[in-house]
XYZ file of C-alpha atoms in Angstrom:
607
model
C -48.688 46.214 -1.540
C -49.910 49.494 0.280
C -47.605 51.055 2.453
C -44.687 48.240 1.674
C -41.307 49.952 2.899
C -38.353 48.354 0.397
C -35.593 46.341 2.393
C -32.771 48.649 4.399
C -30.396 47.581 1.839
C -26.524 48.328 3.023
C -24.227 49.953 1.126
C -21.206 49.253 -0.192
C -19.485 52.436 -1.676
C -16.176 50.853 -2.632
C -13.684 47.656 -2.202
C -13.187 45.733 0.689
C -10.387 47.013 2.493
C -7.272 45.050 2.981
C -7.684 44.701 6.950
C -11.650 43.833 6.201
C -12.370 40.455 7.413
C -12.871 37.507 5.015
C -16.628 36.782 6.870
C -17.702 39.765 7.894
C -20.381 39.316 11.055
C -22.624 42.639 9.854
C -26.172 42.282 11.033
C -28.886 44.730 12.212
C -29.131 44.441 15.858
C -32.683 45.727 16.669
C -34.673 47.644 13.966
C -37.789 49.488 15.436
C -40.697 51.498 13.815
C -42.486 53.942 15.547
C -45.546 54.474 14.178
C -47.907 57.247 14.514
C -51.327 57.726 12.827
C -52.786 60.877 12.464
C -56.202 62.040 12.326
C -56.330 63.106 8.615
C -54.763 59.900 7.851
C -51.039 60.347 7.283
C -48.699 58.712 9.204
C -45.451 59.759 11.137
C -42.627 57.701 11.013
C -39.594 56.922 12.889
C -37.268 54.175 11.962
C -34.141 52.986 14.587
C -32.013 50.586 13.016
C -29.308 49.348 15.128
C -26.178 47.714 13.072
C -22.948 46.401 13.365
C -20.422 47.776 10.810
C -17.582 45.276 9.796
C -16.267 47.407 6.040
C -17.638 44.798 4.028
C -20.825 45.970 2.847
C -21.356 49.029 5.559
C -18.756 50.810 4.514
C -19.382 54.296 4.448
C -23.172 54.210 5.779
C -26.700 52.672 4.203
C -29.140 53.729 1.921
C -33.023 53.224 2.215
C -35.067 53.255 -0.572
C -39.246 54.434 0.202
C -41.394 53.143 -2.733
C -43.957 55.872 -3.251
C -45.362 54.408 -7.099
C -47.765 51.669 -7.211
C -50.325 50.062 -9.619
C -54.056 49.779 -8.577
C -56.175 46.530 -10.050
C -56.908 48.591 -13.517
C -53.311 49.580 -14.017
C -53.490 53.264 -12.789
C -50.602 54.503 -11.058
C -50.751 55.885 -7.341
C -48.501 57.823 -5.115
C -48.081 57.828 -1.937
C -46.922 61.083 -0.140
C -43.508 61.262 1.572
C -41.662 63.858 3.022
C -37.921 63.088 4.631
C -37.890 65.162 7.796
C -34.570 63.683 9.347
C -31.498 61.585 9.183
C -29.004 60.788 12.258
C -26.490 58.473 13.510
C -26.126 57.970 16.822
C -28.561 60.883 18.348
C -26.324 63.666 15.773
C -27.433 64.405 12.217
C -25.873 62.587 9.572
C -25.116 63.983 5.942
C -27.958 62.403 3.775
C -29.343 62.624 -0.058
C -31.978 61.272 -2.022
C -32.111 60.073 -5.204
C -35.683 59.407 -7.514
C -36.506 55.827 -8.969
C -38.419 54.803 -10.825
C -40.942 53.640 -8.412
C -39.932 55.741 -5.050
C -36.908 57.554 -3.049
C -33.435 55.924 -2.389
C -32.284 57.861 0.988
C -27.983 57.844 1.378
C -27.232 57.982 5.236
C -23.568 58.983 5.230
C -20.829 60.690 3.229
C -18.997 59.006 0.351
C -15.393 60.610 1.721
C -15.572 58.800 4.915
C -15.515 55.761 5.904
C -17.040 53.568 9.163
C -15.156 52.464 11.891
C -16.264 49.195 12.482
C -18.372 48.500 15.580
C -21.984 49.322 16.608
C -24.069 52.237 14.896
C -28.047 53.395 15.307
C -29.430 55.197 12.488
C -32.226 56.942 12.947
C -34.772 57.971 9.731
C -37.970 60.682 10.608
C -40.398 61.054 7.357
C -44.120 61.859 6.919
C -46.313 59.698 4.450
C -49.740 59.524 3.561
C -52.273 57.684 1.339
C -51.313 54.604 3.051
C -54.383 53.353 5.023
C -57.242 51.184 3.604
C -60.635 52.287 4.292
C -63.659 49.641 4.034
C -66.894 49.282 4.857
C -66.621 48.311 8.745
C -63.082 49.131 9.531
C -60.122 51.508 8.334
C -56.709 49.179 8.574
C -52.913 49.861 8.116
C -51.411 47.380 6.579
C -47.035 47.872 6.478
C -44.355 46.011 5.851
C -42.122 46.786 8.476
C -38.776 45.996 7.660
C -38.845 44.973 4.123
C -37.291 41.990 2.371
C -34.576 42.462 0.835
C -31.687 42.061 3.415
C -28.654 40.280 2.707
C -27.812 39.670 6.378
C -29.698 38.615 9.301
C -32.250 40.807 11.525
C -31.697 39.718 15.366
C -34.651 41.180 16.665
C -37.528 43.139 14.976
C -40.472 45.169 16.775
C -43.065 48.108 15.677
C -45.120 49.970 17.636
C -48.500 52.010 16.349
C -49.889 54.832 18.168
C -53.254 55.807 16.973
C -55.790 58.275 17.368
C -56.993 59.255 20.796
C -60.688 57.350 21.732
C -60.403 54.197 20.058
C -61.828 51.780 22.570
C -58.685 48.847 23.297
C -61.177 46.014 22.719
C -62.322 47.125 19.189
C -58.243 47.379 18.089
C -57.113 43.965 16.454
C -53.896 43.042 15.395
C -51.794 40.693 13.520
C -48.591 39.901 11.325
C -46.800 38.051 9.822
C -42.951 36.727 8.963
C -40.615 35.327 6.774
C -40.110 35.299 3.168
C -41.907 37.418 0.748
C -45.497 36.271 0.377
C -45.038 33.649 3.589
C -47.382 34.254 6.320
C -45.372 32.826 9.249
C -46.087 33.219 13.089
C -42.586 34.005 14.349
C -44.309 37.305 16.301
C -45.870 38.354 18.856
C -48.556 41.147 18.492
C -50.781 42.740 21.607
C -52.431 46.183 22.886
C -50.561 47.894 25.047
C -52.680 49.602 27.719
C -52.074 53.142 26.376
C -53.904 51.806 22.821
C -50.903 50.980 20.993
C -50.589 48.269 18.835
C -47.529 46.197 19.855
C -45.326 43.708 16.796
C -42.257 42.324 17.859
C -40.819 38.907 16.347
C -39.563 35.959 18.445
C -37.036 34.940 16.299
C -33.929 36.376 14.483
C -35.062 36.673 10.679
C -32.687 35.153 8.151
C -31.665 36.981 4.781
C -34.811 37.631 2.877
C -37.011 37.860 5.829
C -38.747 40.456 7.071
C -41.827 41.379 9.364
C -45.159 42.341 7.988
C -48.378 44.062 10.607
C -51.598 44.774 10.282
C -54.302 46.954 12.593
C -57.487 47.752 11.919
C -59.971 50.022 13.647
C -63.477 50.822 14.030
C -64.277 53.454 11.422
C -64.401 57.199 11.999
C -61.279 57.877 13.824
C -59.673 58.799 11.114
C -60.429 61.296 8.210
C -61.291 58.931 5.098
C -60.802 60.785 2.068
C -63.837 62.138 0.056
C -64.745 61.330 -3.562
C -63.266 64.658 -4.882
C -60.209 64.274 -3.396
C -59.446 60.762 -4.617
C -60.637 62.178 -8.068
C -58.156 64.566 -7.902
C -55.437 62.137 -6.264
C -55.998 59.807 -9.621
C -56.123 62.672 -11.951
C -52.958 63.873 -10.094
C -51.008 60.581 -9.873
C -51.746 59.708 -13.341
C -51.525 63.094 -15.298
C -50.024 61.318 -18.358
C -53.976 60.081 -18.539
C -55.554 63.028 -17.650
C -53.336 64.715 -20.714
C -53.925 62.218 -22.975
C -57.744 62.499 -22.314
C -57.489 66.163 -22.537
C -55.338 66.389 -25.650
C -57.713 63.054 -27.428
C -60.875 65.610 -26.648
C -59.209 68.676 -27.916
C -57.947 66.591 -31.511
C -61.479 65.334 -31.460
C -62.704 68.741 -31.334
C -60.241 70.142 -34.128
C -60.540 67.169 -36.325
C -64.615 67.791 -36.152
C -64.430 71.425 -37.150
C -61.982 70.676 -39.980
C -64.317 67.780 -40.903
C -67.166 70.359 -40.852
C -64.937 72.808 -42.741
C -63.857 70.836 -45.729
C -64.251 66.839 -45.099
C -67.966 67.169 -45.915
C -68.674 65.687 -49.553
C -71.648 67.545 -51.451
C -74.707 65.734 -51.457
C -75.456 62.745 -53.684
C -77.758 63.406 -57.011
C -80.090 61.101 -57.991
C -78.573 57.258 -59.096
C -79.717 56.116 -61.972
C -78.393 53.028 -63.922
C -76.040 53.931 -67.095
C -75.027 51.306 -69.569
C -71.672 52.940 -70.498
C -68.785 54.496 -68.099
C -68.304 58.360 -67.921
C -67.019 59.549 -71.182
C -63.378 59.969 -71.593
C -62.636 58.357 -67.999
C -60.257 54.845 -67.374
C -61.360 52.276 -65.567
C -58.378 52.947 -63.343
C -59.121 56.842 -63.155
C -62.764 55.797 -61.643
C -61.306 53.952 -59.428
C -58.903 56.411 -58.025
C -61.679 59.119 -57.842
C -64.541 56.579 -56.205
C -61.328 55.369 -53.516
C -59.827 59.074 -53.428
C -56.660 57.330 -53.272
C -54.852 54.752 -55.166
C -53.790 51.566 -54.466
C -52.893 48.291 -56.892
C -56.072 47.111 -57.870
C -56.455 50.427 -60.047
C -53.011 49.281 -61.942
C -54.313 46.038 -62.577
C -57.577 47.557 -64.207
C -55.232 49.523 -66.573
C -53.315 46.470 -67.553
C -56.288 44.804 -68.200
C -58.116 47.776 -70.335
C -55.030 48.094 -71.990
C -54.864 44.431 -72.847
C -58.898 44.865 -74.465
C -57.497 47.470 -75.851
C -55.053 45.025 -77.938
C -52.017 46.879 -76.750
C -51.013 43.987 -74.848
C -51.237 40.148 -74.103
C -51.362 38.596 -70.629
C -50.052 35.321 -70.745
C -51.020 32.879 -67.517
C -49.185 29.688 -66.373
C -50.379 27.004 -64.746
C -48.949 28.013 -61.567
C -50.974 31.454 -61.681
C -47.418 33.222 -62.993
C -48.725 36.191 -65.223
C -46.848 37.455 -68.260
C -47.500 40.744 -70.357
C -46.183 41.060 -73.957
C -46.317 43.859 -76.217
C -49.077 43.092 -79.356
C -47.387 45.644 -81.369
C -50.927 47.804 -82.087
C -50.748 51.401 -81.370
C -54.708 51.755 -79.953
C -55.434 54.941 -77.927
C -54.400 54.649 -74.172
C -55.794 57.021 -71.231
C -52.891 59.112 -69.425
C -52.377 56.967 -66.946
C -51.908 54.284 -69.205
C -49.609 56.096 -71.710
C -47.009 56.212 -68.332
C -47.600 51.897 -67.537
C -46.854 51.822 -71.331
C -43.704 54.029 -70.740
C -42.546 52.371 -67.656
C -42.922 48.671 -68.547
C -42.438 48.424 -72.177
C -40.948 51.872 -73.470
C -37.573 50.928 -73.667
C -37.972 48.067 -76.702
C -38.883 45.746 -74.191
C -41.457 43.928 -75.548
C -42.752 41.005 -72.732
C -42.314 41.246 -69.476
C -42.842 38.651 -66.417
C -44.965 39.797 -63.094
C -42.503 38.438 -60.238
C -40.472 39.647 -57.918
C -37.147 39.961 -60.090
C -39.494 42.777 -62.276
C -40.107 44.551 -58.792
C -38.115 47.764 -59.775
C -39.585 48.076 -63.130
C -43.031 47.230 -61.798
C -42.760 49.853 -58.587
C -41.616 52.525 -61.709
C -44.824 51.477 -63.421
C -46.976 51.842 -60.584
C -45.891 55.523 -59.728
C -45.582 56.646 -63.131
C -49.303 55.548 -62.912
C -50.211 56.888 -59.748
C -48.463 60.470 -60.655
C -50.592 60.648 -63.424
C -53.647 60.576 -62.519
C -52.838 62.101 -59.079
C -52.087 65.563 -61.930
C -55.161 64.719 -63.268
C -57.734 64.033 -60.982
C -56.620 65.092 -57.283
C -58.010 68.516 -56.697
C -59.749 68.583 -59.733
C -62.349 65.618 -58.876
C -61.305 65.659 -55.054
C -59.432 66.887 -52.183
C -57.153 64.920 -49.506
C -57.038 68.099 -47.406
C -53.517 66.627 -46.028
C -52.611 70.062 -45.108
C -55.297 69.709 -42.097
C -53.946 66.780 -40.822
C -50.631 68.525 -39.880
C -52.235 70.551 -37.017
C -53.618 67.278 -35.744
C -50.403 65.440 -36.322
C -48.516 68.141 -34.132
C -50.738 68.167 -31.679
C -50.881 64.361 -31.116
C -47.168 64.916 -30.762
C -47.433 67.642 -28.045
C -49.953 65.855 -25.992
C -47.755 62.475 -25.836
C -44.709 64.550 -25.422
C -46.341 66.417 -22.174
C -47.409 62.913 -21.070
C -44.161 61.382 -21.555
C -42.531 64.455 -19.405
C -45.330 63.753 -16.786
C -43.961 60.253 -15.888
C -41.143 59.307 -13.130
C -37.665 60.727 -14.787
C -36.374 57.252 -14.460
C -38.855 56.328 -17.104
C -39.154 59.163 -19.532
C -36.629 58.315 -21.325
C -37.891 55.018 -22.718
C -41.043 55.749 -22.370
C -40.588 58.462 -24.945
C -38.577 56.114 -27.540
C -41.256 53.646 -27.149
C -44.476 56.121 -27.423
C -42.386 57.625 -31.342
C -41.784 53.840 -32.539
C -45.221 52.900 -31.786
C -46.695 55.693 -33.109
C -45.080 55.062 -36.403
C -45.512 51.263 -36.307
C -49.019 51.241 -35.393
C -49.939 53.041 -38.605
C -48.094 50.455 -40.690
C -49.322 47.536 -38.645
C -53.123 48.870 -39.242
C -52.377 48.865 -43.212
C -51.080 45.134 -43.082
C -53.822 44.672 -41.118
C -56.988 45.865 -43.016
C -54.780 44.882 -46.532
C -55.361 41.212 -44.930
C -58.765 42.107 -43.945
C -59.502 42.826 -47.333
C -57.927 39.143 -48.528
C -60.178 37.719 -46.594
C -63.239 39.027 -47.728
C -62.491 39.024 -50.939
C -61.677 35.278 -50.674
C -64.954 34.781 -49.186
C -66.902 36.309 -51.487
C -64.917 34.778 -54.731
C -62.969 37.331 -55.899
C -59.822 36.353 -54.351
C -57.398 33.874 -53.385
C -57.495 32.245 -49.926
C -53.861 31.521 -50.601
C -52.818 35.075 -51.274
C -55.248 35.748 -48.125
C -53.575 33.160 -45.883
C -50.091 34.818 -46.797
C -50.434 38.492 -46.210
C -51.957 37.012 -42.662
C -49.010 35.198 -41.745
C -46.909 38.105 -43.329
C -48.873 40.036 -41.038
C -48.278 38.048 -37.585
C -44.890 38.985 -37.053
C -45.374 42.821 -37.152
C -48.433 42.333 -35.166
C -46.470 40.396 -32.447
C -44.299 43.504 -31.954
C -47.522 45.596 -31.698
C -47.561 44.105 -28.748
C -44.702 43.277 -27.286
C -44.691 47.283 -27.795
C -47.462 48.152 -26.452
C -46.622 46.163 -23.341
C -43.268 47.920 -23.110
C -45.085 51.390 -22.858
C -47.318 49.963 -20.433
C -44.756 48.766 -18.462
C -42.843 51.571 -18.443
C -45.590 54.500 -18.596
C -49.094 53.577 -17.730
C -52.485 52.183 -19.185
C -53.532 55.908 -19.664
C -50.557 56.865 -21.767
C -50.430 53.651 -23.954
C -54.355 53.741 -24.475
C -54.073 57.674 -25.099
C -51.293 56.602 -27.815
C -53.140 54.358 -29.438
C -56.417 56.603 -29.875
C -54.532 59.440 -30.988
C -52.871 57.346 -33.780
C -56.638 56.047 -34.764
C -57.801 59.520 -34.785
C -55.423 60.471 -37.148
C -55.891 57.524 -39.251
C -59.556 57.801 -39.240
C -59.010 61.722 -40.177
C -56.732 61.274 -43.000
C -59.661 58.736 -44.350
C -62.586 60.941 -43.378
C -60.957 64.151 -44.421
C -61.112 63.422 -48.434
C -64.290 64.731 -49.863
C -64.940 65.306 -53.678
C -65.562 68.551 -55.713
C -68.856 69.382 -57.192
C -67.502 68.299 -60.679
C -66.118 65.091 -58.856
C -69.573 64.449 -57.102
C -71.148 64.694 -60.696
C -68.726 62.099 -62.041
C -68.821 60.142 -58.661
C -72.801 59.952 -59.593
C -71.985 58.774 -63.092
C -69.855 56.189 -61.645
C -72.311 55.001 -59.155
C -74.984 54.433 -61.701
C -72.387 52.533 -64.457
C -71.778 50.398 -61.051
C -75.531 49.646 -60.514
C -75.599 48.456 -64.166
C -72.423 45.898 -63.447
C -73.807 44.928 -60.422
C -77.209 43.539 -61.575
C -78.176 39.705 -61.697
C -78.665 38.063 -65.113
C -82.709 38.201 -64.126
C -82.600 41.482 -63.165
C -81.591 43.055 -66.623
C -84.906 42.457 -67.456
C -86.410 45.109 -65.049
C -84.253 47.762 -67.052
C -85.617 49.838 -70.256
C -82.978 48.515 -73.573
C -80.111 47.537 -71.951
C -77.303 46.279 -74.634
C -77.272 43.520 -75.760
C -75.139 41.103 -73.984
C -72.309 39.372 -76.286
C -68.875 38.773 -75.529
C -67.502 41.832 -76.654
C -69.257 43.993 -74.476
C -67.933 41.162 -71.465
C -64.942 42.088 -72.553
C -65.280 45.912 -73.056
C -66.543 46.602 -69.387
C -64.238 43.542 -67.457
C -61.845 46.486 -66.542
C -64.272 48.962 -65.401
C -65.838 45.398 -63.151
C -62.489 44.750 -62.099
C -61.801 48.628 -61.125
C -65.210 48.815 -59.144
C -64.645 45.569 -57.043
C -67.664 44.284 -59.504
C -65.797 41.462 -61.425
C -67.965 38.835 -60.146
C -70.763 40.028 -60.269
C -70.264 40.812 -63.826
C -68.379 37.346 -64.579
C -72.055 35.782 -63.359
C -74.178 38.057 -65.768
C -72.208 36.334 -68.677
C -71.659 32.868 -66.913
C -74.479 31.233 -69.447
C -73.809 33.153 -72.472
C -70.178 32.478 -73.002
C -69.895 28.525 -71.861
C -66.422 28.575 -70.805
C -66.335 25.278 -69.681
C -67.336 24.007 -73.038
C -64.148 24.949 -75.203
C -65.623 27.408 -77.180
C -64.915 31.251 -76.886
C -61.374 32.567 -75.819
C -60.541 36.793 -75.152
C -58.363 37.256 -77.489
C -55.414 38.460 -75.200
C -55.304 36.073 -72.629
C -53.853 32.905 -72.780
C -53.843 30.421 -69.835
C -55.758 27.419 -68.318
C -57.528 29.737 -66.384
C -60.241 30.457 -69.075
C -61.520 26.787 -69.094
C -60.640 26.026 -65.878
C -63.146 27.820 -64.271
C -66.559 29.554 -64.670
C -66.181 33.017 -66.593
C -67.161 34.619 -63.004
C -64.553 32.975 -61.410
C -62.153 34.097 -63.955
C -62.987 37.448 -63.724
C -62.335 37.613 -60.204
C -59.181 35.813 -60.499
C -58.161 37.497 -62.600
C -58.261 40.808 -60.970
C -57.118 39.531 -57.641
C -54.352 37.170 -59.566
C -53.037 40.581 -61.743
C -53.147 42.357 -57.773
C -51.265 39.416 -56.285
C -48.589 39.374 -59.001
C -48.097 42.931 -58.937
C -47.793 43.126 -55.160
C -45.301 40.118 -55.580
């Protein structure tokens, strides 16, 4: 509410004393607001407040707290101006200081080594305050909460009077108010133009605890200065500087992130595709992979499991309740790098079988970076390039701009503000990985080559750590502002976008990229379409089997499962891959075991 004044709360700076009575008759006596509106359109105020001190809670003196923060429709903070001018008690200044809070100015009238005599005391507060008019289309209006709501005692009389500009004709002044409780709009008042122009409130009734009195004038239109459009521009820019920072600082990442981009994101241009019936020589299924994705993740370790299990290094072993086991054939075929370290990891100690689950997870998470390390030594830098080192500029200067931001707000809410703005940062980038790892579930259970169960899962995994998402973001909304919390959230995206965009393959990795891209277009193909190319190989089951890793590795599985779908019969009880074992051979069309199988070897992994 524009222009609400917070209650005259009284203050009670220590214990009751001994003599105090047991039901203390404090009360304000009169409280009257003079009012005066100024051409430009700030206001000068004087407050009387007449009281009766009995040492219970007006003890030493009062306090008087100004809000000057408030929240527009959109969430954008606004302040209003104030400016104490002066304190007294009884006509003779009075020792006074202000405190900030976090939404305005707490004024302490009195001095915390002395203490009130009971009996009768007038307080008088002088300040200057602007912003706090309305301007509309037919009328300007000042709409003020005179004495607040918050009182714990009773108000035996209130009145206001508002002077306003010179020329105002009296007729074209209206007035009226209101009383009671917070939000009530009773008629305990009396409101009238005085002959001299001045808009008269004064209630007929002592207001209880809670109650205050509430006015509103309005006034023909120019009489009074209404702000232009530049200086409310620079009023929002000012009162919400956290947003204008953020803005600044998002534009100024944008601009760095686009000239690294330029720099060394850009990946050389594409040759020509062409479709190739065998993978890059002397490249895993699993390196491909890792050099198409510059990155890995644990679909690439379930292609190596399976090439390895072609291979006749191992068998994988499926239960009925999709529980995958590998066990060591005993054959000594040649394995890529990458494979030589799952080899190592899982089954280089004399273990010879091993079960995917959860009580494996160590030996499995060894497995996985012994197999991420080596191909990161033999591909990354070689093939590709992160470019990580450019993302710690951006990173830093994300963390600048929400720092200045943070140090822009109200002290009262820097402080957890700033706590709020570093856990979100971090939990934002591990909520977006749950979420696009579900994403992908999803789509790959819609096109077949997952598991709606695994998919269903990771979402309701997911839900928790997406519900404090929220419950963060509304914290830093709460206790910042939309511009901050928005700002926080696009910087984070920028940088996660960046650290995506910023990867860009060598020359040699763009050949090998185009190599991959054409063995891809030859998985990909429909059964009909194999026609269309010049001597393909022939399809039998060993070449199913021979290229089912390199499918798996190139999210192809299905497509490749389909070409071989008539060829192989699996629901007829005739051929079997020689190192699998499970129900899910016949239970299911070979393209549906392909793709469960790669998402089932993923899911089990990820266990």
């Amino acid at each position: 509410m524009r222009g609400v004044l917070a209650a005259l709360l009284l203050l009670l700076a220590g214990w009751l004393p001994p003599s105090a009575p047991l039901l203390a008759d404090e009360r304000i006596l009169a409280y009257r607001s003079d009012i005066e509106v100024l051409d430009d359109g700030a206001m000068r105020v004087e407050e009387t407040i007449r009281v009766r001190a009995e040492g219970a809670q007006i003890l030493r003196g009062i306090f008087r707290d100004f809000p000057t923060d408030y929240r527009d429709p959109l969430g954008n903070r606004y302040r209003v101006g104030f400016e104490l001018l002066e304190v007294a008690r009884d006509g003779h200044p009075e020792p006074h200081h202000t405190r900030r809070l976090d939404n305005g100015i707490r004024i302490y009238a009195g001095e915390e080594q002395r203490r009130l005599e009971r009996g009768e005391y007038t307080y008088t507060i002088r300040y200057l305050t602007d912003r706090q008019l309305g301007f509309f289309t037919d009328h300007d209006e000042l709409y003020w909460n005179v004495t607040g709501n918050g009182w714990g005692f009773p108000i035996e009389q209130a009145e206001a009077r508002v002077t306003l500009p010179r020329g105002i004709p009296i007729n074209r002044i209206r007035v009226e108010g209101y009383t009671g409780l917070r939000g009530a709009r009773g008629e305990d008042y009396r409101a009238w133009v005085d002959s001299e122009g001045r808009a008269r409130f004064e209630t007929t009734r002592p207001l209880g605890p809670g109650e205050g009195l509430t006015l509103v004038a309005t006034w023909p239109k120019g009489y009074v200065r209404e702000p232009g459009r530049g200086e409310r521009l620079g009023w929002l820019l000012d009162d919400n500087r956290d947003g204008a920072i953020t803005l600044a600082g998002l534009l100024l990442l944008l601009v760095y992130y686009t000239f690294a981009w330029r720099r060394a994101g850009r990946d050389p241009a594409a040759g020509v595709i062409i479709p190739r019936y065998q993978p890059p020589a002397d490249h895993s299924p699993a390196s491909m992979r890792f050099v198409r994705n510059m990155g890995y993740d644990q679909k690439a370790f379930s292609a190596a499991l399976v090439n390895m299990a072609v291979k006749g290094y191992l068998g994988i072993q499926e239960s009925d309740d999709g529980q995958f086991t590998l066990e060591k054939s005993g054959a000594t075929p040649r394995l890529a790098a990458g494979e030589g370290a799952i080899a190592s990891a899982l089954l280089g100690d004399g273990t010879r079988r091993i079960e995917l689950r959860q009580a494996n997870h160590d030996r499995l998470g060894r497995a996985l970076k012994a197999h991420r390390r080596s191909l990161s030594a033999d591909y990354e830098k070689r093939y590709f390039d992160t470019n990580r080192g450019y993302l710690v500029p951006g990173l830093l200067l994300s963390a600048g701009v929400m720092l200045l931001g943070v140090l822009s707000l109200p002290e009262a809410r820097r402080e957890t503000a700033g706590l709020m703005s570093v856990w979100l940062g971090f939990w934002s980038i591990g909520v977006f990985t749950l979420l696009r790892s579900a994403a992908n579930s999803w789509r790959s259970a819609s096109r077949g080559t997952g598991r709606h169960g695994r998919a269903l899962l990771q979402t309701l995994f997911t839900l928790p750590f997406l519900a404090g998402e929220v419950l963060g973001i509304g914290v830093l909304f709460s206790e910042g502002s939309a511009p901050l919390t928005l700002g926080l959230l696009l910087l984070t995206g920028v940088n996660i976008a960046f650290y995506q965009w910023m990867k860009a393959p060598t020359l040699i990795g763009r050949r090998l990229l185009d190599q991959v891209e054409g063995f891809a277009l030859y998985l990909s193909v429909a059964e009909q379409e194999e026609l269309d190319f010049k001597h393909p190989p022939e399809r039998t089951p060993q070449l199913f089997e021979r290229y089912l890793p390199y499918a798996i590795a190139l999210d192809l599985e299905q497509r490749w499962g389909e070409r071989f779908s008539s060829l192989l019969h699996t629901g007829g009880g005739g051929y079997q891959p020689r190192w699998y074992q499970g129900s899910g051979w016949h239970g299911q069309g070979i393209s549906g075991f392909a793709s469960a199988l790669g998402s089932g070897m993923g899911a089990a992994v990820s266990a």
